GROMACS .gro file of C-alpha atoms in nm:
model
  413
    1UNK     CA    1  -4.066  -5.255   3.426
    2UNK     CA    2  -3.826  -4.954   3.458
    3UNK     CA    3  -3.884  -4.879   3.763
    4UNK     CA    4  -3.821  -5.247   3.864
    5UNK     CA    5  -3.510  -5.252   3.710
    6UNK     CA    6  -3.351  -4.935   3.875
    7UNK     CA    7  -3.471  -5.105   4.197
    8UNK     CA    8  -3.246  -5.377   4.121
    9UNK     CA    9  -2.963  -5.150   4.025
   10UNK     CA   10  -2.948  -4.951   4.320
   11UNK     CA   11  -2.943  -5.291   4.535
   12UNK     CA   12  -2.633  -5.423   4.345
   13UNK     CA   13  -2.485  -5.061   4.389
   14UNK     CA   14  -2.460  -5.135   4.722
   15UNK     CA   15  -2.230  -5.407   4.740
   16UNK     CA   16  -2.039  -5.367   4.359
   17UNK     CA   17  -1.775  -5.138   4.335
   18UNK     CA   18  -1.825  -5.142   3.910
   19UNK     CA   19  -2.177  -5.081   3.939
   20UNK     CA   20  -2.089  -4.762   4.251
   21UNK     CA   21  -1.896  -4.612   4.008
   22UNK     CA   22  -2.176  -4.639   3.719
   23UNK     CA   23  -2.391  -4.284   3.726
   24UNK     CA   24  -2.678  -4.297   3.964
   25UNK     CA   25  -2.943  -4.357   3.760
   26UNK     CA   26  -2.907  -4.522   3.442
   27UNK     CA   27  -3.004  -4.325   3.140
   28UNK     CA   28  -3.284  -4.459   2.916
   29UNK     CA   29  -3.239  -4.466   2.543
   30UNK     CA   30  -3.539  -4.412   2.332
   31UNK     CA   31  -3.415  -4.589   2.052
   32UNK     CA   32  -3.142  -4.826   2.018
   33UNK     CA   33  -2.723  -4.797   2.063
   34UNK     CA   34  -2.502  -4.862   1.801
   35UNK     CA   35  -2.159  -4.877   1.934
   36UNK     CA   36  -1.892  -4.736   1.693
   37UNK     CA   37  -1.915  -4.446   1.491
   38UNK     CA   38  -1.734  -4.579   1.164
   39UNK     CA   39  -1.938  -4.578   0.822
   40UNK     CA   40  -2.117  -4.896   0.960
   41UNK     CA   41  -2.268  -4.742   1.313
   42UNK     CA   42  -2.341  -4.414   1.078
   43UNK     CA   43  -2.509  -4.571   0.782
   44UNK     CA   44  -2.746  -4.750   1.053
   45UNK     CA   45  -2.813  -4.433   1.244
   46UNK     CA   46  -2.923  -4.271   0.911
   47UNK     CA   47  -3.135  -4.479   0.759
   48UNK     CA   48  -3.315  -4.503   1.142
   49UNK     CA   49  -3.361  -4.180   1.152
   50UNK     CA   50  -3.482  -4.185   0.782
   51UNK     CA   51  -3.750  -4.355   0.974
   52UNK     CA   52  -3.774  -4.105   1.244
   53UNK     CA   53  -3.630  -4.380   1.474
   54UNK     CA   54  -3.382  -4.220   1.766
   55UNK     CA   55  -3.096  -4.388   1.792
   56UNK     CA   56  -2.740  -4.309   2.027
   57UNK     CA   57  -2.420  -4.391   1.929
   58UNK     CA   58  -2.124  -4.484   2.169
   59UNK     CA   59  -1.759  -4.430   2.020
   60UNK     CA   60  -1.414  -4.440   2.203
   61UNK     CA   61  -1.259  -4.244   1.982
   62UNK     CA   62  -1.288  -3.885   1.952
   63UNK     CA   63  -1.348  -3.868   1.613
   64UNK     CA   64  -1.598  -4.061   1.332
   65UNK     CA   65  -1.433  -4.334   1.128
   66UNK     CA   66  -1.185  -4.336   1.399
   67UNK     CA   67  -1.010  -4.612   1.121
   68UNK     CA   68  -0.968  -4.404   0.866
   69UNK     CA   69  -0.916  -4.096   1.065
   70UNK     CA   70  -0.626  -4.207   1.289
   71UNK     CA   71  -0.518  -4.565   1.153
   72UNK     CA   72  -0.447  -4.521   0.747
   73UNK     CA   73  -0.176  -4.430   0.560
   74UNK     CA   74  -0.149  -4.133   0.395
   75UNK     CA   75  -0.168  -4.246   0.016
   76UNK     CA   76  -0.477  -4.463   0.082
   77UNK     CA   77  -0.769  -4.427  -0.162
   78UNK     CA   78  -1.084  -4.658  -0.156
   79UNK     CA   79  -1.018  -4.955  -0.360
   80UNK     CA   80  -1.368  -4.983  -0.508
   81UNK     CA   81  -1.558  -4.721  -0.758
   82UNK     CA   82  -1.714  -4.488  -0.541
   83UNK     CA   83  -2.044  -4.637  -0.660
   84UNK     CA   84  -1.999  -4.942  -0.468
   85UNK     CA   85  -1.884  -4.785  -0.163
   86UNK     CA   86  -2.148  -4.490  -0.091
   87UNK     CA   87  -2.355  -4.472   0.215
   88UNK     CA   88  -2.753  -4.525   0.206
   89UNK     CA   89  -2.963  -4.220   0.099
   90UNK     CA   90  -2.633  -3.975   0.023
   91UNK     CA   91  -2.396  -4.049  -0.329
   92UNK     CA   92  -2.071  -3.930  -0.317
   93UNK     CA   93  -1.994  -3.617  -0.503
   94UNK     CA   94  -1.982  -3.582  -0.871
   95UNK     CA   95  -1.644  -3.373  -0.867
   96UNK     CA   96  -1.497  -3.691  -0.692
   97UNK     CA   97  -1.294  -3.964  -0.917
   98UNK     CA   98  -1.368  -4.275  -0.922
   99UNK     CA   99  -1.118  -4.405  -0.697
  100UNK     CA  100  -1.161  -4.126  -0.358
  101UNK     CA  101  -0.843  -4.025  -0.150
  102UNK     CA  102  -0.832  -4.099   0.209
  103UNK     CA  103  -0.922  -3.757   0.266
  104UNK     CA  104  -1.218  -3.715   0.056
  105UNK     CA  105  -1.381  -4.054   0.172
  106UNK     CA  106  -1.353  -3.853   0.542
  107UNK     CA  107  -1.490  -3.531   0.416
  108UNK     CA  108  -1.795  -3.724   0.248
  109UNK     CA  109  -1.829  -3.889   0.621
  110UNK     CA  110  -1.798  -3.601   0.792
  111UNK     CA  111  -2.094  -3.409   0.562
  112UNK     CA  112  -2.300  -3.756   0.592
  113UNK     CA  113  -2.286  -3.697   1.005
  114UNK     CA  114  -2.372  -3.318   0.943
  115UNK     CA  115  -2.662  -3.382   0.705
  116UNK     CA  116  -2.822  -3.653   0.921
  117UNK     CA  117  -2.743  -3.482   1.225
  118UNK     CA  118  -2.534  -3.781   1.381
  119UNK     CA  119  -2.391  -3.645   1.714
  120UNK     CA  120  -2.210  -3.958   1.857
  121UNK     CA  121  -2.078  -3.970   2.254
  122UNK     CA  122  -1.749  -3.936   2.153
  123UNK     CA  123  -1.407  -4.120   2.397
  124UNK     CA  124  -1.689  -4.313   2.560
  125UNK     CA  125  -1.544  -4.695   2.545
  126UNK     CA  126  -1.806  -4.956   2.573
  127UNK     CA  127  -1.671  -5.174   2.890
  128UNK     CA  128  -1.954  -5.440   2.858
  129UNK     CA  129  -2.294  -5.483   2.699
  130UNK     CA  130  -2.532  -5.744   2.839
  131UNK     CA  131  -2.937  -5.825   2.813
  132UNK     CA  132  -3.142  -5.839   3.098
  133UNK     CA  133  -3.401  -6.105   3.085
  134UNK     CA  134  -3.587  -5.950   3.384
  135UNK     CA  135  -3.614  -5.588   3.214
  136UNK     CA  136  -3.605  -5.675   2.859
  137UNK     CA  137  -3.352  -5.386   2.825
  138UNK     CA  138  -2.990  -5.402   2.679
  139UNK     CA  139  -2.738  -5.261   2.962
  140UNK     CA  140  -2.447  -5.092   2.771
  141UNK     CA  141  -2.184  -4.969   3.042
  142UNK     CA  142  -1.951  -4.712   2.956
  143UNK     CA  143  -1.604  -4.564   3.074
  144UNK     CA  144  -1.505  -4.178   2.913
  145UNK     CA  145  -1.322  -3.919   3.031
  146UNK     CA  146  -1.468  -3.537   3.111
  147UNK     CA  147  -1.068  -3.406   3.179
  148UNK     CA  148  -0.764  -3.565   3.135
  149UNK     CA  149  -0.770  -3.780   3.400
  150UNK     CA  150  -1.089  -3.766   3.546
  151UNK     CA  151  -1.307  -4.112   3.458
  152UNK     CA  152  -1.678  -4.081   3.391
  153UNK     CA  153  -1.897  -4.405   3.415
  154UNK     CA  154  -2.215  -4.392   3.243
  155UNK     CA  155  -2.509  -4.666   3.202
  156UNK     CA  156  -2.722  -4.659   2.918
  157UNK     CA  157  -3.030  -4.919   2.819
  158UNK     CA  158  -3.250  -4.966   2.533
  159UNK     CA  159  -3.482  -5.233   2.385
  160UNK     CA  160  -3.182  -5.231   2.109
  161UNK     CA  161  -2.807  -5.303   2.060
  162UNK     CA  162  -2.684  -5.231   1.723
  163UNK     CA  163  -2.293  -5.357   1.727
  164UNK     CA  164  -2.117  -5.151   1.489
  165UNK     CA  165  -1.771  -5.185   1.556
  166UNK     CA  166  -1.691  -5.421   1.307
  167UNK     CA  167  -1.374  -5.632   1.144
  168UNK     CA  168  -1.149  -5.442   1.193
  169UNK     CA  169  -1.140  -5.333   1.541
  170UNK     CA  170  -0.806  -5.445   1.628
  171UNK     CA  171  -0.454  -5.442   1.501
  172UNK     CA  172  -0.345  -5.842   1.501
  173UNK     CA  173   0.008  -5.820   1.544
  174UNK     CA  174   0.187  -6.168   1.496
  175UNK     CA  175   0.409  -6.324   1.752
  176UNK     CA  176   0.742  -6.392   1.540
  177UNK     CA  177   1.026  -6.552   1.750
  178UNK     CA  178   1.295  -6.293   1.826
  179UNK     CA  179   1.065  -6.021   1.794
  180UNK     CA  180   1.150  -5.822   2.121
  181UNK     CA  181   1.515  -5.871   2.077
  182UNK     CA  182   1.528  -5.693   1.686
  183UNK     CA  183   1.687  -5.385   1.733
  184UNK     CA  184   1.527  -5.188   1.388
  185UNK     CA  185   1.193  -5.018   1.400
  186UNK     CA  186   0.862  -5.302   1.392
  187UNK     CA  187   0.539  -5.145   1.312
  188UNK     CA  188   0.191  -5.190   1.236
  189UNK     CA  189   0.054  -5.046   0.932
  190UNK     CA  190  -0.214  -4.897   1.147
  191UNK     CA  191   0.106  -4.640   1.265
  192UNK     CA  192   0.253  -4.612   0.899
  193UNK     CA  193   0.169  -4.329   0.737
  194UNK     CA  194   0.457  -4.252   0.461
  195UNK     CA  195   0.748  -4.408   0.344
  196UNK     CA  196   0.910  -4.064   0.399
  197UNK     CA  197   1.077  -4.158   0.768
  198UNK     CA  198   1.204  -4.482   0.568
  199UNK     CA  199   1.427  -4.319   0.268
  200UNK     CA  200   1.759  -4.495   0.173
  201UNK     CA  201   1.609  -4.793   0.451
  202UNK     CA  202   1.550  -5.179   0.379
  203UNK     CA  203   1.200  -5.224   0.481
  204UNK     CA  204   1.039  -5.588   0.544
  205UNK     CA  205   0.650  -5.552   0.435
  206UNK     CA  206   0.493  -5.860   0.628
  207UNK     CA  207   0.145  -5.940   0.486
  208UNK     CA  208   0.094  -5.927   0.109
  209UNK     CA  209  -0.282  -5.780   0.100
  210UNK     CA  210  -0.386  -5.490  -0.035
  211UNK     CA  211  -0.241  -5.295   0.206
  212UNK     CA  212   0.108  -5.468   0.234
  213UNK     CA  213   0.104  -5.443  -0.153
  214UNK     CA  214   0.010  -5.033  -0.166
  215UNK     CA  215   0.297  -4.970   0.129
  216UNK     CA  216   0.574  -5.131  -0.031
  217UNK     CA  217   0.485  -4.952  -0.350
  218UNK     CA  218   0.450  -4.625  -0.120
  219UNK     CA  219   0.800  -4.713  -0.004
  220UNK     CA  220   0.879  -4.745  -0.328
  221UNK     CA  221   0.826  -4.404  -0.422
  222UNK     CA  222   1.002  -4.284  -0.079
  223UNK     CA  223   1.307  -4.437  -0.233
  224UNK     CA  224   1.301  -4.682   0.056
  225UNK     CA  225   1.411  -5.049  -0.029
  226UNK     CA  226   1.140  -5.296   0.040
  227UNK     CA  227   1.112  -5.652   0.076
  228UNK     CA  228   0.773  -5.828   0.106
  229UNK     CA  229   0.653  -6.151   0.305
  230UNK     CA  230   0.399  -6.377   0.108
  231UNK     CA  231   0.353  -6.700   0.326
  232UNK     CA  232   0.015  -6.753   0.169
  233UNK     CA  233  -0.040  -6.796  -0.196
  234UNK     CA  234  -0.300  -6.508  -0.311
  235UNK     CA  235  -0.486  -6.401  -0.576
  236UNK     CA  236  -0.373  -6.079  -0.788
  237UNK     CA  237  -0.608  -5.919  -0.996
  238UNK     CA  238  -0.604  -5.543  -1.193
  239UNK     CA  239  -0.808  -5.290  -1.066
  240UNK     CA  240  -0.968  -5.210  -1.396
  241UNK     CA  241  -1.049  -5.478  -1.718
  242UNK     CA  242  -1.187  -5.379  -2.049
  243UNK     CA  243  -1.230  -5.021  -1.950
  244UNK     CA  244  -1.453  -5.118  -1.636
  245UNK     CA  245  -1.341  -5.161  -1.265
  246UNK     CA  246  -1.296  -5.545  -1.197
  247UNK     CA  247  -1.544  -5.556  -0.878
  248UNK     CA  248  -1.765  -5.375  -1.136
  249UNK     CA  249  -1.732  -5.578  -1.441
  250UNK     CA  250  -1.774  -5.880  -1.173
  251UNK     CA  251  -2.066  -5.790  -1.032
  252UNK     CA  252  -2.193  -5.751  -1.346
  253UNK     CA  253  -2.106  -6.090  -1.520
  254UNK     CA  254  -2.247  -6.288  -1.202
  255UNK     CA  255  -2.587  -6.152  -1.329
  256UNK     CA  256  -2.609  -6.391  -1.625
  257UNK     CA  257  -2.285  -6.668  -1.525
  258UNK     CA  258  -2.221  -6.859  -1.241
  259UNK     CA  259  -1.929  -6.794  -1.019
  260UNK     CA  260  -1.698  -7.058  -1.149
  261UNK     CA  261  -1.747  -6.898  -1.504
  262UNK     CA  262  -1.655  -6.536  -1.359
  263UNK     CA  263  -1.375  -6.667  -1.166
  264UNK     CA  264  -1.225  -6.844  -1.491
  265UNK     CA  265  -1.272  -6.507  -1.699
  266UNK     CA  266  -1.084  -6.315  -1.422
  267UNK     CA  267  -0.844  -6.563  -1.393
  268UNK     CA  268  -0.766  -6.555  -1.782
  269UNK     CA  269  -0.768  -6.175  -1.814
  270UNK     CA  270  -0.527  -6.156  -1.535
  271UNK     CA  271  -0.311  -6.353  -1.682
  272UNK     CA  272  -0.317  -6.157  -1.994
  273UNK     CA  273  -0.303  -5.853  -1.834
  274UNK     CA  274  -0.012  -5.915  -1.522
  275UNK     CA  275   0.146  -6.231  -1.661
  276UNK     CA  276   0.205  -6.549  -1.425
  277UNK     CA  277   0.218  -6.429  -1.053
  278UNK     CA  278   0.390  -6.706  -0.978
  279UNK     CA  279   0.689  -6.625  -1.208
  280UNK     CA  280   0.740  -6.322  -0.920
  281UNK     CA  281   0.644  -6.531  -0.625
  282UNK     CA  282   0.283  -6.493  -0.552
  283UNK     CA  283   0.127  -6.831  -0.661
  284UNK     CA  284  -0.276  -6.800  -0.695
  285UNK     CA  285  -0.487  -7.037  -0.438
  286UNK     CA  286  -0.701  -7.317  -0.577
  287UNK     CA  287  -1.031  -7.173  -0.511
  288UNK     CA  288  -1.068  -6.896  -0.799
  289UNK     CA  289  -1.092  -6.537  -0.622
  290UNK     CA  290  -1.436  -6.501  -0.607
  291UNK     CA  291  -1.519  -6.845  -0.462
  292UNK     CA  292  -1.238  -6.789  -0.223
  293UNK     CA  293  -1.399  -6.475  -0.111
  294UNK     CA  294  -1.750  -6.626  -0.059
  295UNK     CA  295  -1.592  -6.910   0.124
  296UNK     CA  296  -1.343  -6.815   0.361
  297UNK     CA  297  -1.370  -6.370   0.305
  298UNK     CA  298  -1.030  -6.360   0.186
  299UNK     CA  299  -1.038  -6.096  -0.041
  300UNK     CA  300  -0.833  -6.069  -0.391
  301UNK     CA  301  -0.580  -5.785  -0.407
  302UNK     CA  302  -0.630  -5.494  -0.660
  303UNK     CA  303  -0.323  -5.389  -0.817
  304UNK     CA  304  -0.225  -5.030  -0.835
  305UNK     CA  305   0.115  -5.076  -0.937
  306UNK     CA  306   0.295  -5.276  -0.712
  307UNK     CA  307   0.318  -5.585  -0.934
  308UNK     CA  308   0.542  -5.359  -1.174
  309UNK     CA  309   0.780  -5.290  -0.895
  310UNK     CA  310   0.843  -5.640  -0.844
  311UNK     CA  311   0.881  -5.759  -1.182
  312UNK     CA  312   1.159  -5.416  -1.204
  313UNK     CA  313   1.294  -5.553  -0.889
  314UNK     CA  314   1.238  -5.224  -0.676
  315UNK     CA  315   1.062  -5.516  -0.487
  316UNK     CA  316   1.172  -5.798  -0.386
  317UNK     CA  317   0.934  -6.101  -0.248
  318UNK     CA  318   1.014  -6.344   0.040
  319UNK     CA  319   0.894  -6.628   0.187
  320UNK     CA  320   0.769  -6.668   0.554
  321UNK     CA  321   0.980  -6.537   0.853
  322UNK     CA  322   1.161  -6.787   1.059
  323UNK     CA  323   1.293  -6.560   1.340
  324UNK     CA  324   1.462  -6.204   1.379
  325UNK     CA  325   1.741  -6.154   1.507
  326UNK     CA  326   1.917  -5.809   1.632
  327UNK     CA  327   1.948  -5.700   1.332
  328UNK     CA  328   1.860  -5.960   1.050
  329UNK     CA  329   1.518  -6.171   0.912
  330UNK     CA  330   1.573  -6.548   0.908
  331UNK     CA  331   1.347  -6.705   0.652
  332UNK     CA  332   1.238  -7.054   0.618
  333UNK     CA  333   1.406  -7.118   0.294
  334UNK     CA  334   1.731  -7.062   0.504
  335UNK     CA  335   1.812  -6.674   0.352
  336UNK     CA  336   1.927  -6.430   0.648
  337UNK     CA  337   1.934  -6.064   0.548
  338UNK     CA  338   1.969  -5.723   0.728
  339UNK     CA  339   1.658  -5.504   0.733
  340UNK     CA  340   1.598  -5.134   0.896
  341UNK     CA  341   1.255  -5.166   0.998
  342UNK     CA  342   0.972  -5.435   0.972
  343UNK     CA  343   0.583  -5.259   0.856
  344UNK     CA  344   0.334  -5.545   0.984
  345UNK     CA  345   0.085  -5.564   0.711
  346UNK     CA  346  -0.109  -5.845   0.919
  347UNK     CA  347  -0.465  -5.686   0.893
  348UNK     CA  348  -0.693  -5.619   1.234
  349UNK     CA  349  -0.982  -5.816   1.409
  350UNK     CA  350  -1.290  -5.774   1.543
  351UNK     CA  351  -1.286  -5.698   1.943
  352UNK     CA  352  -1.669  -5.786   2.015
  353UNK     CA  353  -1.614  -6.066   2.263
  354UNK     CA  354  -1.401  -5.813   2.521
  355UNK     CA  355  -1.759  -5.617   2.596
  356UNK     CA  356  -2.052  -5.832   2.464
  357UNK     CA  357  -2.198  -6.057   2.750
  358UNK     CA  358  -2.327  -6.309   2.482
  359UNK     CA  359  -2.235  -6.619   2.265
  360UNK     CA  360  -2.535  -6.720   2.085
  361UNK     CA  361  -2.470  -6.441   1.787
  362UNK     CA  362  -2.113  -6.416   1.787
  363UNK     CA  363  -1.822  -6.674   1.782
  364UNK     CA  364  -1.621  -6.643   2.046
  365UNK     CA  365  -1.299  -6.758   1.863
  366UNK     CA  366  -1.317  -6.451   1.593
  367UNK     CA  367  -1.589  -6.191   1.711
  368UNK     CA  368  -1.759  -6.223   1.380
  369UNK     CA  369  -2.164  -6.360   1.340
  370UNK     CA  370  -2.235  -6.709   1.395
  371UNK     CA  371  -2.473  -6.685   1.029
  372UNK     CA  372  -2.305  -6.605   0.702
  373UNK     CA  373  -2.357  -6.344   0.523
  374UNK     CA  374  -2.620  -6.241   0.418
  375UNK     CA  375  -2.764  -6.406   0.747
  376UNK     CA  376  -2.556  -6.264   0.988
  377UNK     CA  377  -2.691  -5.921   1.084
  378UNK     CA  378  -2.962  -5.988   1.311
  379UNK     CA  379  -2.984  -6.185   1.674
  380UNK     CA  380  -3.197  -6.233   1.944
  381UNK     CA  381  -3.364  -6.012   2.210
  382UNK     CA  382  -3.294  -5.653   2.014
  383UNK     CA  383  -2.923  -5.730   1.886
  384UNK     CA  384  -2.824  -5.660   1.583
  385UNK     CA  385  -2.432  -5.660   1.406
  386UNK     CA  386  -2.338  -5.437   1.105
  387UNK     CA  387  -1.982  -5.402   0.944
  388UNK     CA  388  -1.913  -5.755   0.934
  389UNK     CA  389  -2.027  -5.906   0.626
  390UNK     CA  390  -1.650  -5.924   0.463
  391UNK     CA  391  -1.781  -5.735   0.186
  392UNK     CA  392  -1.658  -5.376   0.285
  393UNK     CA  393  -1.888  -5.043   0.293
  394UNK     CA  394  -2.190  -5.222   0.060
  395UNK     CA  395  -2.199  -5.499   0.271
  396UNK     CA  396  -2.217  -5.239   0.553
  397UNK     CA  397  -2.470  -5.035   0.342
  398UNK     CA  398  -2.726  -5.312   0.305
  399UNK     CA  399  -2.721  -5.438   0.679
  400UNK     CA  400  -2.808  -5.135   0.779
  401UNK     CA  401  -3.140  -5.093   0.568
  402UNK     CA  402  -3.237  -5.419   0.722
  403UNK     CA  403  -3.165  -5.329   1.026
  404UNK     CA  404  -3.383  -5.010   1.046
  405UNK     CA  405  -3.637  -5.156   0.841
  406UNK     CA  406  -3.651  -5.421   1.113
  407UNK     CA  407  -3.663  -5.210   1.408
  408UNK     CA  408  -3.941  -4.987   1.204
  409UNK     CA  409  -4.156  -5.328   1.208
  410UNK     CA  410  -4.082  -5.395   1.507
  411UNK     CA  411  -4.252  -5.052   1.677
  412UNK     CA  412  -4.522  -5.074   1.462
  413UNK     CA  413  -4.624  -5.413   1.541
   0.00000   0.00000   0.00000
């Protein structure tokens, strides 16, 4: 069947100019390609070769967790208790807190690659990724670079496509009228690192997430002034209640109560603990934060201190933009004010539907499965999706068990 198929290639070589530039012979892959080399592409590579299942992984970057590597600000620590955010088959270290900086979470990737032996193909940019029905073989075409400007095509197949690039492949940067005529500094928070190049500025945070929240308190402590965009209302919850983490101490309670129940209790001991949100501007959705989450994968911000630097007025909230101008922010409850630079909190998104030839498994409106979670990680014909289950690294975690224990049955049936 092989054979056949490199027939086939060799006749379309003659008259496509893509498929003359693809290497000669297309190279077969024993076990399946995951493309992207973020926790997701190597949780599933480990717990495959657990299994002594092969497996190759395709990454454009040049780097693992290309994300967090390249794309985070500096003061960035996971969100979660370390617990809830390990890998399969390797805990985090003892000697880490509970809450991991930016820097540890990439050293504990980093030794997760080395102990599993996880060699990816780095700067190797999937290009497109379709089945063929005649082979029965994925065809993953690639585009990397040997020198700096020298282009190397490569075409790999296997019986397997493991998509591993996830939700948050791409910056979404919102089109606000008068954005190309504002004459301060407008960037994402995937270029933000520290408030440090900001000191003394007025800074407009748009996008009040967890990551618009921790960079105007990062600001903040840059003695920068910032301002923060909430157009949405939004649920804001403490990190930690009664001693415990709150994803902990949630996880926990929907053991024994239903979700309406947990949502109320969080609901009541935020208020106890942070006061009325909407006093400061941030009004809380209908849907408690849990529900919300399950529903729609909105998920509740953590507060590490930002909340206080409202409520001191180190931060001040605003409502949605109407247009920039050259040097002010219009808003739509009329207020115009000047601002240095704008930081687009406005999240990423996933970028399947650029490479993958196929419909059935993913939407082609958002890139993300068809089937809710916990549904949504396996297709048909060999594909398989990891790292977008909208519940972060365990989500991640637990795909990719099912995935290798799938592709395990599958070789021994």
């Amino acid at each position: 069947m092989f054979m056949d198929y490199l027939k086939e290639i060799e006749g379309k070589q003659v008259h496509d100019p893509l498929e003359a530039k693809m290497a000669a012979i297309p190279t077969m892959v024993p076990g399946p390609i995951i493309v992207g080399a973020g926790p997701s592409g190597l949780a599933t590579a480990a717990c495959l070769k657990e299994k002594g299942i092969p497996s190759l992984i395709l990454e454009r970057e040049n780097c693992i967790a290309s994300l967090w590597e390249l794309k985070t600000y500096d003061r960035l620590r996971l969100h979660l208790p370390k617990q809830f955010c390990e890998l399969p088959l390797m805990p985090f270290p003892a000697s880490f807190p509970t809450y991991p900086t930016k820097q540890q979470f990439l050293s504990y990737l980093k030794d997760y690659a080395n102990r599993f032996e996880l060699n990816p193909v780095f700067n190797s940019t999937v290009v497109s990724a379709q089945f063929d029905h005649r082979s029965a073989l994925w065809r993953v075409k690639t585009i990397g670079f040997k020198m700096k400007e020298e282009s190397c095509c490569v075409e790999y197949v296997s019986h397997w496509l493991i998509v591993a690039t996830g939700e948050n492949a791409e910056e979404i940067v919102p089109q606000i009228e008068g954005m190309n005529g504002f004459e301060g500094k407008i960037v994402h928070t995937s270029s933000y690192k520290t408030g440090e190049l900001f000191r003394g500025k007025k800074v407009l945070v748009v996008g009040c997430g967890n990551s618009g929240m921790e960079v105007c308190l990062d600001l903040c402590n840059y003695n920068a002034l910032p301002s923060l965009v909430v157009r949405d209302s939004v649920h804001v919850l403490p990190q930690e209640m009664l001693g415990r983490s709150t994803f902990g101490l949630s996880m926990w309670l929907l053991k024994w109560l239903p979700v309406c129940l947990v949502d109320q209790f969080l609901l009541v001991a935020s208020r106890l603990t942070l006061g009325d949100t909407s006093q400061l501007g941030l009004t809380r959705p209908e849907l408690g934060p849990l529900q919300l989450k399950n529903i729609s994968g909105k998920t509740p911000v953590l507060d590490v201190g930002t909340l206080a630097k409202i409520k001191s007025g180190d931060i001040k909230v605003c409502k949605a933009i109407k247009r920039l101008k050259q040097q002010e922010v219009e808003f739509i409850d009329g207020k115009v004010e000047f601002f240095d630079a704008i930081v687009l909190a406005t999240g990423y998104k996933s970028n399947v539907m650029s490479w993958l030839k196929e419909t059935n498994m993913f939407c082609k409106k958002d890139g993300m499965p068809r089937r809710p979670f916990p549904n949504g990680w396996k297709g048909e014909c060999g594909l398989y999706a990891v790292g977008f289950t909208q519940r972060g690294l365990l989500g991640a975690s637990l795909d990719a068990k099912k995935i290798a224990e799938d592709i395990e049955q599958k070789l021994e049936s």
